[in-house]
């Protein structure tokens, strides 16, 4: 290697590094993708939030595309996305919005639904984070798209708004519908 | 005065507890009959990353999810599960991100072996340079350089 | 009014920086003495205006002027004065102001202490410093102005992050920044030399003492940060390989390589291009660290409030500074001849090995820190690269460094005979093996490894000391001998610091203990020969917090040795409760208690008790390294009179 090309090595390394860092500015280091995507939904055997006597299972997710929304009454972002969930439930008859009420108490959760409306076709009640661990939940809100065969197709971390719904979630739901 | 303190203590207690039983981060409840197993538990939760706070381990985190996961790890260890089984359980749910120690697999070969390769290549280049230097004759110094060198050598006494 | 004055002073400082970056440089290229002569006054001017700006912000804090956004966000009326002062650099905007203040301070210092340097050189060095200052001043004025106002003015400010309300952390950033920014001097010298096309021993000698002083500050800054995280975060550790810590460690490693390489360049006129590259790297890594901490590309415990606009701005600035200087390097380096041939078995080769290893470690830390980003960007999935990986790598790679570190100082420059050294090395190896065997049998195998490294380093250096004192060549008489002493003893003390550091790390890692206990009031707990009696918890009021404070009486052999008062604080401003550990510090061990939380309603508490043997040696080692650096930098060889006479 000639002396001239050798002298260019540091500059080339730096250019590569700078490119990486520019690209890195657009990434979100806090968002951890779920390894459960494209895997069958994990077990989900929990009582219903509305009816403590009724046990629900993952069978409930079959036959229809489901949005499994992890929420809690203590979580501000969940309130933020609530209206959008209401709209989604109203406008998409072939999609069921399923709630996973997480690390919450029954009275507080029910009160929130009374106040802001109830978009959920069914709500699993998980105060002790039992299903939450199996589903790899680490913060509310999180929303999984599960297809009619019960396979997780996508995980959204953070609140849903109109833009997220249209650009991120709807294309995946279209795919699930097409199956 | 005393009553004032009691009130303050109660208020403080409530505020601490309000942050959750979350503040419970000491591990006195997690003991095993075998002290080696307790140590193993401590090491393990120290090497698992809390996903909520992200820069604390499960051992150090005060977050609720971290607490749940500590209990889960404890439960699994009490059931006699091995370290590898527990790690596999968590990775299946949260991904490799939970491991402070990246797992050894083809995608991480560069991470684990790269540095040694780097030393190897560096050492080889160094060796080659020194050999070549030895082969080439010493370049002539300019008179000025020679004088300066001489001066420096005497000044520094080396 | 005062904040506007500060803001205005900052703008004036920018004007000065622009002039400083251009005029002297043009002067040096056109041989215009008038323009060259502007360098020093401009550097002083810039420093004066930034000082005014800094004092204005300080005044705003002391006067509780909450109409300033930055003050309102980081202070309140209840805060003790010390923390009102340290809050000036407690968050992003103010810490940048501290950064530019120090940059201008170093610039002014060059202007002041460079009487013996050729004027064109001084002009170029000061110009380069001005260029760096322009970037930071623009950054502040455009994206992070500490003097922004809010209306209506809040009645009370928020608070300085409670974690930062601590004397250790009040002085940690200034030390650290002195180090980071100090490398800008080495950088400026290197760039000035590249511009001038003249890299010789004189250049190395000039920048050597500046670099060493910067390195001393950085060493102390890092040690302070480590010490702070040990006692303040309540988890008993002293280093976690967090991106923020790595950001400070990388320039330290590169700086360490640089001061060794400068030694060779000064004494033997070798490694010139390599030394220049290291000087550029050390400062570039300081800048990179700033970017990593403030841009949000990595998650970190103590990241500043991050903002992509700021990130993009720093990154562009980084590209200009680092890219520009590396391009200059690529252009000039091929024409620089690397003089000073040497043998395979010589001090030069061992310093080169040392450099190779230090650079490897730097690259290693950089790679580990950025690996999550690389994996994410390449779509290989999200991974964490944490302390287990870094520890493993350092355990494998640093012994090579220690091995070379033991041999290097024993060797002569240029050429040495293995035969001459065989007895000395044999003795050192024998003593090392003895220590390893003893430690492995009496203590445990893992300790033998660490103590063996320390023993090797210590024995080689003691032998070296004897060897030197035996052959005191009569040629170096009077001042000459003293010259030689300062830098030699500096090296010796710094390396001894490494010995102390290794011993500390080894023993605290393998002999320390950490237990969680639940105690009732008047309950007793025994560990490592100590008995802890818990006298319960009371509520105490701080200036801006309430706290639970536990009292523990510690007994050893039935003698009360100390009382510890760990606290759990709840600051009025909200947020997580803060633990203040109760620590009995000692030369040979620390006893460390941190308060967990109340259990039940009976007054029981969860506690964490640590026994930390030799933990102080970690920071003592760092202090020795810094002391060694100071010794070396104060060598008479670097003082104006001496240099002038050469």
CSV table of N, CA and C in Angstrom, one decimal, chain C residues 46-177:
chain,number,residue,atom,x,y,z
C,46,UNK,N,-11.7,36.8,23.4
C,46,UNK,CA,-12.7,35.7,23.4
C,46,UNK,C,-13.0,35.2,24.8
C,47,UNK,N,-11.9,35.0,25.5
C,47,UNK,CA,-12.0,34.4,26.8
C,47,UNK,C,-12.7,35.4,27.7
C,48,UNK,N,-12.4,36.7,27.6
C,48,UNK,CA,-13.0,37.7,28.4
C,48,UNK,C,-14.6,37.7,28.2
C,49,UNK,N,-15.0,37.7,27.0
C,49,UNK,CA,-16.4,37.8,26.7
C,49,UNK,C,-17.2,36.5,27.2
C,50,UNK,N,-16.5,35.4,27.0
C,50,UNK,CA,-17.2,34.2,27.4
C,50,UNK,C,-17.2,34.2,29.0
C,51,UNK,N,-16.2,34.7,29.6
C,51,UNK,CA,-16.2,34.8,31.1
C,51,UNK,C,-17.4,35.7,31.5
C,52,UNK,N,-17.6,36.8,30.8
C,52,UNK,CA,-18.7,37.7,31.2
C,52,UNK,C,-20.0,36.9,31.0
C,53,UNK,N,-20.1,36.2,29.9
C,53,UNK,CA,-21.3,35.4,29.7
C,53,UNK,C,-21.6,34.4,30.8
C,54,UNK,N,-20.5,33.7,31.2
C,54,UNK,CA,-20.6,32.7,32.2
C,54,UNK,C,-21.0,33.3,33.5
C,55,UNK,N,-20.4,34.5,33.9
C,55,UNK,CA,-20.7,35.1,35.1
C,55,UNK,C,-22.2,35.6,35.1
C,56,UNK,N,-22.6,36.0,33.9
C,56,UNK,CA,-24.0,36.5,33.8
C,56,UNK,C,-25.0,35.3,34.2
C,57,UNK,N,-24.7,34.1,33.6
C,57,UNK,CA,-25.5,33.0,33.9
C,57,UNK,C,-25.4,32.6,35.4
C,58,UNK,N,-24.2,32.7,35.9
C,58,UNK,CA,-24.0,32.4,37.4
C,58,UNK,C,-24.8,33.4,38.2
C,59,UNK,N,-24.8,34.6,37.8
C,59,UNK,CA,-25.6,35.6,38.5
C,59,UNK,C,-27.1,35.3,38.5
C,60,UNK,N,-27.5,34.9,37.3
C,60,UNK,CA,-29.0,34.6,37.1
C,60,UNK,C,-29.3,33.4,38.1
C,61,UNK,N,-28.4,32.5,38.3
C,61,UNK,CA,-28.7,31.4,39.2
C,61,UNK,C,-28.7,31.9,40.7
C,62,UNK,N,-27.7,32.7,41.0
C,62,UNK,CA,-27.6,33.1,42.4
C,62,UNK,C,-28.8,34.1,42.7
C,63,UNK,N,-29.3,34.8,41.7
C,63,UNK,CA,-30.3,35.8,42.0
C,63,UNK,C,-31.7,35.1,41.8
C,64,UNK,N,-31.8,33.8,41.6
C,64,UNK,CA,-33.0,33.1,41.3
C,64,UNK,C,-33.8,33.8,40.2
C,65,UNK,N,-33.2,34.1,39.1
C,65,UNK,CA,-33.9,34.8,38.1
C,65,UNK,C,-34.6,33.7,37.2
C,66,UNK,N,-35.9,33.4,37.6
C,66,UNK,CA,-36.6,32.3,36.9
C,66,UNK,C,-37.2,32.8,35.6
C,67,UNK,N,-36.9,34.0,35.2
C,67,UNK,CA,-37.4,34.4,33.9
C,67,UNK,C,-36.5,33.8,32.8
C,68,UNK,N,-35.4,33.3,33.2
C,68,UNK,CA,-34.5,32.6,32.3
C,68,UNK,C,-34.9,31.1,32.3
C,69,UNK,N,-35.2,30.6,31.2
C,69,UNK,CA,-35.8,29.2,31.1
C,69,UNK,C,-34.8,28.2,31.7
C,70,UNK,N,-33.6,28.4,31.4
C,70,UNK,CA,-32.6,27.4,31.9
C,70,UNK,C,-32.5,27.4,33.4
C,71,UNK,N,-32.6,28.6,34.0
C,71,UNK,CA,-32.5,28.7,35.5
C,71,UNK,C,-33.8,28.1,36.1
C,72,UNK,N,-34.9,28.5,35.5
C,72,UNK,CA,-36.2,28.0,36.0
C,72,UNK,C,-36.2,26.5,36.0
C,73,UNK,N,-35.6,25.9,34.9
C,73,UNK,CA,-35.7,24.4,34.8
C,73,UNK,C,-34.7,23.7,35.7
C,74,UNK,N,-33.7,24.4,36.2
C,74,UNK,CA,-32.6,23.7,36.9
C,74,UNK,C,-32.3,24.2,38.3
C,75,UNK,N,-33.1,25.1,38.8
C,75,UNK,CA,-32.8,25.6,40.1
C,75,UNK,C,-34.1,26.0,40.8
C,76,UNK,N,-34.1,26.2,42.1
C,76,UNK,CA,-35.2,26.8,42.8
C,76,UNK,C,-34.7,27.5,44.0
C,77,UNK,N,-35.5,28.2,44.7
C,77,UNK,CA,-35.0,29.1,45.8
C,77,UNK,C,-34.5,28.3,47.0
C,78,UNK,N,-34.9,27.1,47.1
C,78,UNK,CA,-34.6,26.3,48.3
C,78,UNK,C,-33.2,25.7,48.1
C,79,UNK,N,-32.7,25.6,46.9
C,79,UNK,CA,-31.4,24.9,46.7
C,79,UNK,C,-30.2,25.6,47.4
C,80,UNK,N,-29.4,24.8,48.0
C,80,UNK,CA,-28.2,25.4,48.7
C,80,UNK,C,-27.3,26.1,47.6
C,81,UNK,N,-26.6,27.1,48.1
C,81,UNK,CA,-25.8,28.0,47.1
C,81,UNK,C,-24.9,27.1,46.3
C,82,UNK,N,-24.2,26.2,46.9
C,82,UNK,CA,-23.2,25.4,46.2
C,82,UNK,C,-23.9,24.8,44.9
C,83,UNK,N,-25.1,24.3,45.1
C,83,UNK,CA,-25.8,23.6,44.0
C,83,UNK,C,-26.3,24.6,43.0
C,84,UNK,N,-26.6,25.8,43.5
C,84,UNK,CA,-27.0,26.9,42.5
C,84,UNK,C,-25.8,27.1,41.6
C,85,UNK,N,-24.6,27.1,42.2
C,85,UNK,CA,-23.5,27.4,41.4
C,85,UNK,C,-23.3,26.2,40.4
C,86,UNK,N,-23.3,25.0,40.9
C,86,UNK,CA,-23.0,23.8,40.1
C,86,UNK,C,-24.1,23.6,39.1
C,87,UNK,N,-25.3,24.1,39.4
C,87,UNK,CA,-26.4,24.0,38.4
C,87,UNK,C,-26.1,24.7,37.1
C,88,UNK,N,-25.2,25.7,37.2
C,88,UNK,CA,-24.9,26.4,36.0
C,88,UNK,C,-24.5,25.4,34.9
C,89,UNK,N,-23.7,24.4,35.3
C,89,UNK,CA,-23.3,23.4,34.3
C,89,UNK,C,-24.1,22.1,34.5
C,90,UNK,N,-25.2,22.2,35.2
C,90,UNK,CA,-25.9,20.9,35.5
C,90,UNK,C,-26.8,20.3,34.4
C,91,UNK,N,-27.0,21.1,33.3
C,91,UNK,CA,-27.8,20.6,32.2
C,91,UNK,C,-27.1,21.0,30.9
C,92,UNK,N,-27.8,20.7,29.8
C,92,UNK,CA,-27.2,20.8,28.5
C,92,UNK,C,-26.6,22.2,28.2
C,93,UNK,N,-27.5,23.2,28.2
C,93,UNK,CA,-27.1,24.5,27.7
C,93,UNK,C,-25.9,25.1,28.5
C,94,UNK,N,-26.0,25.0,29.9
C,94,UNK,CA,-25.0,25.5,30.7
C,94,UNK,C,-23.7,24.8,30.6
C,95,UNK,N,-23.8,23.4,30.4
C,95,UNK,CA,-22.6,22.6,30.4
C,95,UNK,C,-21.8,23.0,29.1
C,96,UNK,N,-22.6,23.4,28.1
C,96,UNK,CA,-21.9,23.8,26.8
C,96,UNK,C,-21.2,25.2,27.1
C,97,UNK,N,-21.8,26.0,27.9
C,97,UNK,CA,-21.2,27.3,28.2
C,97,UNK,C,-19.9,27.0,29.0
C,98,UNK,N,-19.9,26.1,29.9
C,98,UNK,CA,-18.7,25.7,30.6
C,98,UNK,C,-17.6,25.2,29.6
C,99,UNK,N,-18.1,24.4,28.7
C,99,UNK,CA,-17.2,23.8,27.7
C,99,UNK,C,-16.5,24.9,26.9
C,100,UNK,N,-17.3,25.9,26.4
C,100,UNK,CA,-16.6,27.0,25.6
C,100,UNK,C,-15.8,27.9,26.5
C,101,UNK,N,-16.2,28.0,27.8
C,101,UNK,CA,-15.4,28.8,28.7
C,101,UNK,C,-14.0,28.2,28.8
C,102,UNK,N,-14.0,26.9,29.0
C,102,UNK,CA,-12.7,26.2,29.1
C,102,UNK,C,-11.9,26.2,27.9
C,103,UNK,N,-12.6,26.1,26.8
C,103,UNK,CA,-11.9,26.1,25.5
C,103,UNK,C,-11.2,27.5,25.3
C,104,UNK,N,-11.9,28.5,25.6
C,104,UNK,CA,-11.3,29.9,25.6
C,104,UNK,C,-10.2,30.0,26.6
C,105,UNK,N,-10.4,29.4,27.8
C,105,UNK,CA,-9.4,29.4,28.8
C,105,UNK,C,-8.1,28.8,28.4
C,106,UNK,N,-8.2,27.6,27.7
C,106,UNK,CA,-7.0,27.0,27.2
C,106,UNK,C,-6.4,27.9,26.2
C,107,UNK,N,-7.2,28.5,25.3
C,107,UNK,CA,-6.7,29.4,24.3
C,107,UNK,C,-5.9,30.5,24.9
C,108,UNK,N,-6.5,31.1,25.9
C,108,UNK,CA,-5.9,32.2,26.6
C,108,UNK,C,-4.6,31.8,27.3
C,109,UNK,N,-4.6,30.6,27.8
C,109,UNK,CA,-3.4,30.0,28.4
C,109,UNK,C,-2.3,29.9,27.4
C,110,UNK,N,-2.6,29.4,26.2
C,110,UNK,CA,-1.6,29.3,25.2
C,110,UNK,C,-1.0,30.6,24.9
C,111,UNK,N,-1.9,31.6,24.7
C,111,UNK,CA,-1.5,33.0,24.4
C,111,UNK,C,-0.5,33.5,25.5
C,112,UNK,N,-0.8,33.1,26.7
C,112,UNK,CA,0.0,33.6,27.8
C,112,UNK,C,1.3,32.9,28.0
C,113,UNK,N,1.3,31.5,27.8
C,113,UNK,CA,2.5,30.7,28.1
C,113,UNK,C,3.3,30.3,26.9
C,114,UNK,N,3.2,31.0,25.8
C,114,UNK,CA,3.8,30.6,24.6
C,114,UNK,C,4.9,31.6,24.1
C,115,UNK,N,5.5,32.3,25.1
C,115,UNK,CA,6.4,33.3,24.7
C,115,UNK,C,7.6,32.7,23.9
C,116,UNK,N,7.9,31.5,24.2
C,116,UNK,CA,9.1,30.9,23.6
C,116,UNK,C,8.8,30.2,22.2
C,117,UNK,N,7.5,30.2,21.9
C,117,UNK,CA,7.2,29.5,20.6
C,117,UNK,C,7.3,30.5,19.5
C,118,UNK,N,7.7,29.9,18.3
C,118,UNK,CA,7.7,30.8,17.1
C,118,UNK,C,6.3,31.4,16.9
C,119,UNK,N,6.3,32.7,16.6
C,119,UNK,CA,5.0,33.4,16.5
C,119,UNK,C,4.0,32.8,15.4
C,120,UNK,N,4.5,32.4,14.2
C,120,UNK,CA,3.6,31.8,13.3
C,120,UNK,C,2.9,30.6,13.8
C,121,UNK,N,3.7,29.8,14.6
C,121,UNK,CA,3.1,28.6,15.2
C,121,UNK,C,2.0,28.9,16.2
C,122,UNK,N,2.3,29.9,17.1
C,122,UNK,CA,1.3,30.3,18.0
C,122,UNK,C,0.1,30.8,17.3
C,123,UNK,N,0.3,31.6,16.2
C,123,UNK,CA,-0.9,32.1,15.5
C,123,UNK,C,-1.7,31.0,15.0
C,124,UNK,N,-1.1,30.0,14.4
C,124,UNK,CA,-1.9,28.9,13.8
C,124,UNK,C,-2.6,28.1,14.9
C,125,UNK,N,-1.9,27.8,16.0
C,125,UNK,CA,-2.5,27.1,17.1
C,125,UNK,C,-3.8,27.8,17.6
C,126,UNK,N,-3.6,29.1,17.8
C,126,UNK,CA,-4.7,29.9,18.3
C,126,UNK,C,-5.9,30.0,17.3
C,127,UNK,N,-5.5,30.0,16.0
C,127,UNK,CA,-6.5,30.0,15.0
C,127,UNK,C,-7.4,28.7,15.0
C,128,UNK,N,-6.7,27.6,15.1
C,128,UNK,CA,-7.4,26.3,15.1
C,128,UNK,C,-8.3,26.3,16.3
C,129,UNK,N,-7.9,26.8,17.5
C,129,UNK,CA,-8.7,26.9,18.7
C,129,UNK,C,-10.0,27.7,18.4
C,130,UNK,N,-9.7,28.8,17.6
C,130,UNK,CA,-10.8,29.7,17.3
C,130,UNK,C,-11.9,29.0,16.4
C,131,UNK,N,-11.4,28.1,15.5
C,131,UNK,CA,-12.3,27.4,14.7
C,131,UNK,C,-13.2,26.5,15.5
C,132,UNK,N,-12.6,25.8,16.4
C,132,UNK,CA,-13.4,24.9,17.3
C,132,UNK,C,-14.4,25.7,18.0
C,133,UNK,N,-14.0,26.9,18.6
C,133,UNK,CA,-14.9,27.7,19.3
C,133,UNK,C,-16.0,28.2,18.5
C,134,UNK,N,-15.8,28.5,17.2
C,134,UNK,CA,-16.9,29.0,16.4
C,134,UNK,C,-18.0,27.9,16.4
C,135,UNK,N,-17.6,26.7,16.2
C,135,UNK,CA,-18.6,25.6,16.1
C,135,UNK,C,-19.5,25.6,17.4
C,136,UNK,N,-18.8,25.6,18.5
C,136,UNK,CA,-19.6,25.5,19.8
C,136,UNK,C,-20.4,26.7,20.1
C,137,UNK,N,-19.8,27.9,19.8
C,137,UNK,CA,-20.6,29.1,20.0
C,137,UNK,C,-21.9,29.2,19.1
C,138,UNK,N,-21.7,28.8,17.9
C,138,UNK,CA,-22.8,28.8,17.0
C,138,UNK,C,-23.9,27.8,17.5
C,139,UNK,N,-23.4,26.6,17.9
C,139,UNK,CA,-24.3,25.6,18.4
C,139,UNK,C,-25.1,26.1,19.6
C,140,UNK,N,-24.4,26.8,20.5
C,140,UNK,CA,-25.2,27.4,21.6
C,140,UNK,C,-26.2,28.4,21.2
C,141,UNK,N,-25.7,29.4,20.4
C,141,UNK,CA,-26.5,30.5,20.0
C,141,UNK,C,-27.7,30.0,19.2
C,142,UNK,N,-27.5,29.0,18.3
C,142,UNK,CA,-28.6,28.6,17.4
C,142,UNK,C,-29.6,27.6,18.0
C,143,UNK,N,-29.0,26.7,18.8
C,143,UNK,CA,-29.9,25.6,19.3
C,143,UNK,C,-30.0,25.5,20.8
C,144,UNK,N,-29.1,26.1,21.6
C,144,UNK,CA,-29.1,25.8,23.0
C,144,UNK,C,-28.7,27.0,23.8
C,145,UNK,N,-29.4,28.1,23.6
C,145,UNK,CA,-29.1,29.3,24.3
C,145,UNK,C,-29.5,29.3,25.8
C,146,UNK,N,-28.5,29.4,26.7
C,146,UNK,CA,-28.9,29.3,28.1
C,146,UNK,C,-29.6,30.6,28.6
C,147,UNK,N,-29.6,31.6,27.8
C,147,UNK,CA,-30.2,32.9,28.2
C,147,UNK,C,-31.6,33.1,27.7
C,148,UNK,N,-32.2,32.1,27.1
C,148,UNK,CA,-33.6,32.3,26.7
C,148,UNK,C,-34.5,32.6,27.8
C,149,UNK,N,-35.5,33.5,27.6
C,149,UNK,CA,-36.4,33.9,28.6
C,149,UNK,C,-37.8,33.2,28.5
C,150,UNK,N,-38.5,33.2,29.6
C,150,UNK,CA,-39.9,32.8,29.5
C,150,UNK,C,-40.8,33.9,30.0
C,151,UNK,N,-42.0,34.0,29.5
C,151,UNK,CA,-42.9,35.0,30.0
C,151,UNK,C,-44.3,34.3,30.0
C,152,UNK,N,-45.1,34.3,31.1
C,152,UNK,CA,-44.7,35.0,32.3
C,152,UNK,C,-43.7,34.2,33.1
C,153,UNK,N,-43.0,34.9,34.0
C,153,UNK,CA,-42.0,34.3,34.7
C,153,UNK,C,-42.5,33.4,35.8
C,154,UNK,N,-42.1,32.2,35.9
C,154,UNK,CA,-42.6,31.3,37.0
C,154,UNK,C,-42.2,31.8,38.4
C,155,UNK,N,-43.0,31.6,39.4
C,155,UNK,CA,-42.7,32.0,40.7
C,155,UNK,C,-41.6,31.2,41.3
C,156,UNK,N,-41.6,29.9,41.0
C,156,UNK,CA,-40.6,29.1,41.6
C,156,UNK,C,-40.0,28.2,40.4
C,157,UNK,N,-38.7,27.9,40.6
C,157,UNK,CA,-38.1,27.1,39.6
C,157,UNK,C,-38.3,25.6,39.8
C,158,UNK,N,-38.0,24.7,38.9
C,158,UNK,CA,-38.1,23.3,39.2
C,158,UNK,C,-37.0,22.9,40.1
C,159,UNK,N,-36.1,22.1,39.6
C,159,UNK,CA,-35.0,21.7,40.5
C,159,UNK,C,-33.8,21.2,39.6
C,160,UNK,N,-32.7,21.2,40.2
C,160,UNK,CA,-31.6,20.5,39.6
C,160,UNK,C,-31.8,19.0,39.8
C,161,UNK,N,-31.6,18.2,38.8
C,161,UNK,CA,-31.7,16.8,39.0
C,161,UNK,C,-31.1,16.4,40.3
C,162,UNK,N,-31.9,15.8,41.2
C,162,UNK,CA,-31.4,15.5,42.6
C,162,UNK,C,-30.1,14.7,42.6
C,163,UNK,N,-29.9,13.8,41.5
C,163,UNK,CA,-28.7,13.0,41.5
C,163,UNK,C,-27.5,13.9,41.4
C,164,UNK,N,-27.7,15.1,40.9
C,164,UNK,CA,-26.5,16.0,40.7
C,164,UNK,C,-26.3,16.9,41.8
C,165,UNK,N,-27.2,16.8,42.8
C,165,UNK,CA,-27.0,17.7,44.0
C,165,UNK,C,-26.1,17.1,45.0
C,166,UNK,N,-24.8,17.2,44.6
C,166,UNK,CA,-23.8,16.4,45.4
C,166,UNK,C,-22.5,17.1,45.1
C,167,UNK,N,-21.7,17.2,46.2
C,167,UNK,CA,-20.4,18.0,46.0
C,167,UNK,C,-19.5,17.3,44.9
C,168,UNK,N,-19.5,16.0,44.9
C,168,UNK,CA,-18.6,15.3,43.9
C,168,UNK,C,-19.0,15.6,42.5
C,169,UNK,N,-20.3,15.7,42.3
C,169,UNK,CA,-20.8,15.9,40.9
C,169,UNK,C,-20.7,17.4,40.6
C,170,UNK,N,-20.5,18.3,41.6
C,170,UNK,CA,-20.4,19.7,41.3
C,170,UNK,C,-19.1,19.9,40.6
C,171,UNK,N,-18.0,19.1,41.0
C,171,UNK,CA,-16.7,19.4,40.4
C,171,UNK,C,-16.3,18.4,39.3
C,172,UNK,N,-17.1,17.3,39.2
C,172,UNK,CA,-16.8,16.3,38.2
C,172,UNK,C,-16.9,16.9,36.7
C,173,UNK,N,-17.9,17.6,36.3
C,173,UNK,CA,-17.9,18.1,34.9
C,173,UNK,C,-16.8,19.1,34.6
C,174,UNK,N,-16.5,20.0,35.5
C,174,UNK,CA,-15.4,20.9,35.2
C,174,UNK,C,-14.1,20.2,35.0
C,175,UNK,N,-13.8,19.2,35.8
C,175,UNK,CA,-12.6,18.4,35.6
C,175,UNK,C,-12.6,17.7,34.3
C,176,UNK,N,-13.7,17.0,34.0
C,176,UNK,CA,-13.8,16.2,32.8
C,176,UNK,C,-13.7,17.1,31.6
C,177,UNK,N,-14.4,18.3,31.6
C,177,UNK,CA,-14.3,19.1,30.4
C,177,UNK,C,-12.9,19.7,30.3
